[in-house]
Amino acid sequence: MFYSITGKVVHTDETSVAVSCNGVAFRCFTSLNTLRKVAEIGDTVTLFTYLSVREDALDLFGFADENELDCYKTLISVSGVGPKAGLAILSQLTPDKLALAVASGDVKAITAAQGIGPKIAQRIITELKDKLAPFAMGASAIELSEVRAVNSTDSGSEAVEALMSLGFSRTQASIAVGKLDPNLSVDELIKQALIGMSGGF
């Protein structure tokens, strides 16, 4: 029904922004990532929108760009992920970080979102494993291909598990190992990944 809304910001809070269009203010529920990008009250903003229709409510959701909106719609296609749960996830993870978390199987990163338990996180990983690549932009797109490569080899997976036991997240470990030569031994992968992470790659 609504593709986007452009107007003046008249109100913001922790979960929404109100945009005034021709004298009517539309309240859009949104993610923290969008809220960080929204202009100050009185400035003009464009939000890309999704209308959730239920028996007892019509809720409008707005996002700073189409990439986040499309990621949101993909998220809520998963059984058990409702409109508010989708927002919680995208408040915790940007679309590109979510794509990396799903590709690496990082349940912990997804459950960091408020109200998201391990079962839902695992379902998201299972159902969206091959659907989130379009939302990884720039450097994240390269990292995504590296993460996928790591998870397809035994030595890469073993190195990732070892790094996780040292306190790194699955996503961090997968990205670090993914940058290395897959023909290296497990020990060498671990060693080089640690050097790389200490150097900030």
Tab-separated table of C-alpha atoms in Angstrom:
chain	number	residue	atom	x	y	z
A	1	MET	CA	0.000	0.000	0.000
A	2	PHE	CA	2.798	2.439	0.953
A	3	TYR	CA	6.143	2.300	-0.870
A	4	SER	CA	7.787	5.157	0.972
A	5	ILE	CA	6.993	8.239	3.020
A	6	THR	CA	8.753	11.581	2.678
A	7	GLY	CA	8.127	14.380	5.124
A	8	LYS	CA	9.316	16.258	8.175
A	9	VAL	CA	10.368	14.402	11.298
A	10	VAL	CA	8.067	15.519	14.114
A	11	HIS	CA	8.832	12.909	16.772
A	12	THR	CA	11.254	10.089	17.559
A	13	ASP	CA	11.547	7.602	20.408
A	14	GLU	CA	13.395	4.343	21.028
A	15	THR	CA	11.233	2.318	18.637
A	16	SER	CA	9.686	4.702	16.115
A	17	VAL	CA	9.765	7.921	14.158
A	18	ALA	CA	6.803	10.106	13.172
A	19	VAL	CA	6.900	11.751	9.754
A	20	SER	CA	4.472	14.533	8.825
A	21	CYS	CA	3.146	14.447	5.260
A	22	ASN	CA	0.656	17.141	4.194
A	23	GLY	CA	-0.543	17.654	7.735
A	24	VAL	CA	-0.805	13.970	8.655
A	25	ALA	CA	1.917	12.442	10.850
A	26	PHE	CA	2.618	8.767	10.209
A	27	ARG	CA	4.240	6.817	13.029
A	28	CYS	CA	6.684	4.263	11.652
A	29	PHE	CA	8.150	1.575	13.872
A	30	THR	CA	11.767	1.120	12.963
A	31	SER	CA	15.155	-0.333	13.879
A	32	LEU	CA	17.846	1.355	15.922
A	33	ASN	CA	20.015	1.320	12.816
A	34	THR	CA	17.485	3.467	10.960
A	35	LEU	CA	16.941	5.709	13.981
A	36	ARG	CA	20.664	6.483	13.987
A	37	LYS	CA	20.362	7.690	10.379
A	38	VAL	CA	17.150	9.683	10.749
A	39	ALA	CA	17.457	13.447	10.516
A	40	GLU	CA	16.783	15.763	13.419
A	41	ILE	CA	13.232	16.829	14.259
A	42	GLY	CA	12.144	19.367	11.656
A	43	ASP	CA	14.329	17.941	8.888
A	44	THR	CA	12.980	16.116	5.844
A	45	VAL	CA	13.437	12.349	5.642
A	46	THR	CA	12.374	9.490	3.364
A	47	LEU	CA	11.489	6.123	4.882
A	48	PHE	CA	10.833	2.977	2.855
A	49	THR	CA	7.830	1.279	4.367
A	50	TYR	CA	6.103	-2.009	5.094
A	51	LEU	CA	2.484	-2.151	6.280
A	52	SER	CA	1.636	-4.978	8.705
A	53	VAL	CA	-2.071	-5.794	8.651
A	54	ARG	CA	-3.638	-7.675	11.552
A	55	GLU	CA	-7.187	-8.069	12.774
A	56	ASP	CA	-6.657	-5.580	15.575
A	57	ALA	CA	-3.995	-3.267	14.175
A	58	LEU	CA	-2.384	-1.615	11.163
A	59	ASP	CA	1.297	-1.028	11.900
A	60	LEU	CA	3.621	0.870	9.597
A	61	PHE	CA	7.335	0.027	9.596
A	62	GLY	CA	9.885	2.370	8.057
A	63	PHE	CA	13.541	2.015	7.084
A	64	ALA	CA	16.253	4.405	5.957
A	65	ASP	CA	17.013	2.452	2.785
A	66	GLU	CA	15.532	-0.253	0.581
A	67	ASN	CA	18.257	-2.727	1.500
A	68	GLU	CA	17.160	-2.774	5.139
A	69	LEU	CA	13.470	-2.915	4.165
A	70	ASP	CA	14.038	-5.889	1.866
A	71	CYS	CA	16.122	-7.633	4.530
A	72	TYR	CA	13.306	-7.023	7.021
A	73	LYS	CA	10.698	-8.549	4.705
A	74	THR	CA	12.944	-11.572	4.168
A	75	LEU	CA	13.387	-11.975	7.935
A	76	ILE	CA	9.673	-11.921	8.732
A	77	SER	CA	9.052	-14.586	6.085
A	78	VAL	CA	10.576	-17.051	8.564
A	79	SER	CA	7.974	-18.842	10.681
A	80	GLY	CA	8.037	-17.470	14.229
A	81	VAL	CA	9.650	-14.155	13.288
A	82	GLY	CA	6.986	-11.488	13.633
A	83	PRO	CA	7.220	-7.786	12.757
A	84	LYS	CA	8.564	-6.756	16.169
A	85	ALA	CA	11.067	-9.643	16.266
A	86	GLY	CA	12.339	-8.623	12.839
A	87	LEU	CA	12.924	-5.110	14.143
A	88	ALA	CA	14.747	-6.437	17.192
A	89	ILE	CA	17.143	-8.374	14.980
A	90	LEU	CA	17.815	-5.430	12.673
A	91	SER	CA	18.337	-3.216	15.706
A	92	GLN	CA	21.090	-5.586	16.805
A	93	LEU	CA	22.575	-6.393	13.393
A	94	THR	CA	22.746	-4.401	10.173
A	95	PRO	CA	21.674	-6.351	7.048
A	96	ASP	CA	25.266	-7.093	6.054
A	97	LYS	CA	26.198	-8.245	9.572
A	98	LEU	CA	23.083	-10.420	9.671
A	99	ALA	CA	24.067	-11.996	6.348
A	100	LEU	CA	27.505	-12.811	7.776
A	101	ALA	CA	26.027	-14.202	11.003
A	102	VAL	CA	23.651	-16.456	9.080
A	103	ALA	CA	26.351	-17.635	6.649
A	104	SER	CA	28.687	-18.536	9.527
A	105	GLY	CA	25.913	-20.137	11.613
A	106	ASP	CA	26.446	-17.648	14.434
A	107	VAL	CA	23.444	-18.352	16.669
A	108	LYS	CA	24.898	-16.258	19.486
A	109	ALA	CA	25.012	-13.110	17.357
A	110	ILE	CA	21.338	-13.450	16.455
A	111	THR	CA	20.167	-14.301	19.974
A	112	ALA	CA	21.780	-11.045	21.148
A	113	ALA	CA	18.624	-9.418	19.741
A	114	GLN	CA	15.957	-8.840	22.390
A	115	GLY	CA	13.407	-11.644	22.575
A	116	ILE	CA	15.170	-13.954	20.100
A	117	GLY	CA	15.917	-17.431	21.437
A	118	PRO	CA	18.232	-20.146	20.087
A	119	LYS	CA	15.443	-22.054	18.311
A	120	ILE	CA	14.315	-19.030	16.322
A	121	ALA	CA	17.925	-18.071	15.592
A	122	GLN	CA	18.666	-21.551	14.275
A	123	ARG	CA	15.515	-21.464	12.145
A	124	ILE	CA	16.625	-18.146	10.653
A	125	ILE	CA	20.030	-19.627	9.842
A	126	THR	CA	18.499	-22.731	8.274
A	127	GLU	CA	15.826	-20.989	6.212
A	128	LEU	CA	17.806	-17.920	5.126
A	129	LYS	CA	21.221	-19.471	4.551
A	130	ASP	CA	21.040	-18.843	0.792
A	131	LYS	CA	18.772	-15.784	0.806
A	132	LEU	CA	20.701	-12.999	2.530
A	133	ALA	CA	23.683	-12.598	0.187
A	134	PRO	CA	22.083	-9.622	-1.646
A	135	PHE	CA	22.064	-7.634	1.583
A	136	ALA	CA	25.832	-7.815	2.093
A	137	MET	CA	27.356	-4.753	0.467
A	138	GLY	CA	30.932	-3.782	-0.369
A	139	ALA	CA	33.535	-5.374	1.888
A	140	SER	CA	30.849	-7.451	3.592
A	141	ALA	CA	30.051	-9.151	0.267
A	142	ILE	CA	33.689	-10.269	0.010
A	143	GLU	CA	33.672	-11.447	3.620
A	144	LEU	CA	30.459	-13.383	2.953
A	145	SER	CA	32.062	-15.373	0.137
A	146	GLU	CA	35.071	-16.069	2.383
A	147	VAL	CA	32.841	-17.263	5.226
A	148	ARG	CA	30.995	-19.616	2.903
A	149	ALA	CA	34.294	-21.039	1.663
A	150	VAL	CA	35.505	-21.667	5.221
A	151	ASN	CA	32.384	-23.573	6.180
A	152	SER	CA	32.805	-25.882	3.196
A	153	THR	CA	36.152	-27.322	4.379
A	154	ASP	CA	36.948	-29.529	7.359
A	155	SER	CA	40.190	-27.706	8.191
A	156	GLY	CA	38.479	-24.317	8.030
A	157	SER	CA	35.621	-25.441	10.253
A	158	GLU	CA	38.049	-26.966	12.762
A	159	ALA	CA	40.093	-23.763	12.890
A	160	VAL	CA	36.936	-21.725	13.443
A	161	GLU	CA	35.884	-23.960	16.350
A	162	ALA	CA	39.324	-23.618	17.911
A	163	LEU	CA	39.195	-19.821	17.668
A	164	MET	CA	35.738	-19.816	19.221
A	165	SER	CA	37.134	-21.724	22.194
A	166	LEU	CA	39.529	-18.774	22.632
A	167	GLY	CA	36.614	-16.374	22.971
A	168	PHE	CA	36.066	-15.142	19.417
A	169	SER	CA	32.575	-15.167	17.915
A	170	ARG	CA	31.789	-17.621	15.136
A	171	THR	CA	31.441	-14.744	12.684
A	172	GLN	CA	34.782	-13.169	13.689
A	173	ALA	CA	36.564	-16.504	13.446
A	174	SER	CA	34.970	-17.401	10.105
A	175	ILE	CA	35.940	-14.077	8.545
A	176	ALA	CA	39.527	-14.323	9.809
A	177	VAL	CA	40.014	-17.902	8.611
A	178	GLY	CA	38.255	-17.135	5.337
A	179	LYS	CA	40.955	-14.638	4.391
A	180	LEU	CA	43.633	-17.349	4.486
A	181	ASP	CA	44.886	-20.012	2.106
A	182	PRO	CA	42.499	-22.980	2.555
A	183	ASN	CA	45.393	-25.390	1.904
A	184	LEU	CA	47.119	-24.436	5.158
A	185	SER	CA	47.063	-26.877	8.054
A	186	VAL	CA	44.585	-26.329	10.877
A	187	ASP	CA	47.371	-25.177	13.210
A	188	GLU	CA	48.644	-22.707	10.639
A	189	LEU	CA	45.143	-21.417	9.945
A	190	ILE	CA	44.674	-20.756	13.652
A	191	LYS	CA	48.064	-19.084	13.983
A	192	GLN	CA	47.614	-16.856	10.934
A	193	ALA	CA	44.028	-15.977	11.886
A	194	LEU	CA	45.185	-14.858	15.343
A	195	ILE	CA	47.904	-12.710	13.779
A	196	GLY	CA	45.381	-11.234	11.373
A	197	MET	CA	42.827	-10.441	14.063
A	198	SER	CA	45.446	-8.846	16.307
A	199	GLY	CA	46.399	-6.691	13.313
A	200	GLY	CA	42.783	-5.725	12.736
A	201	PHE	CA	42.001	-7.311	9.399
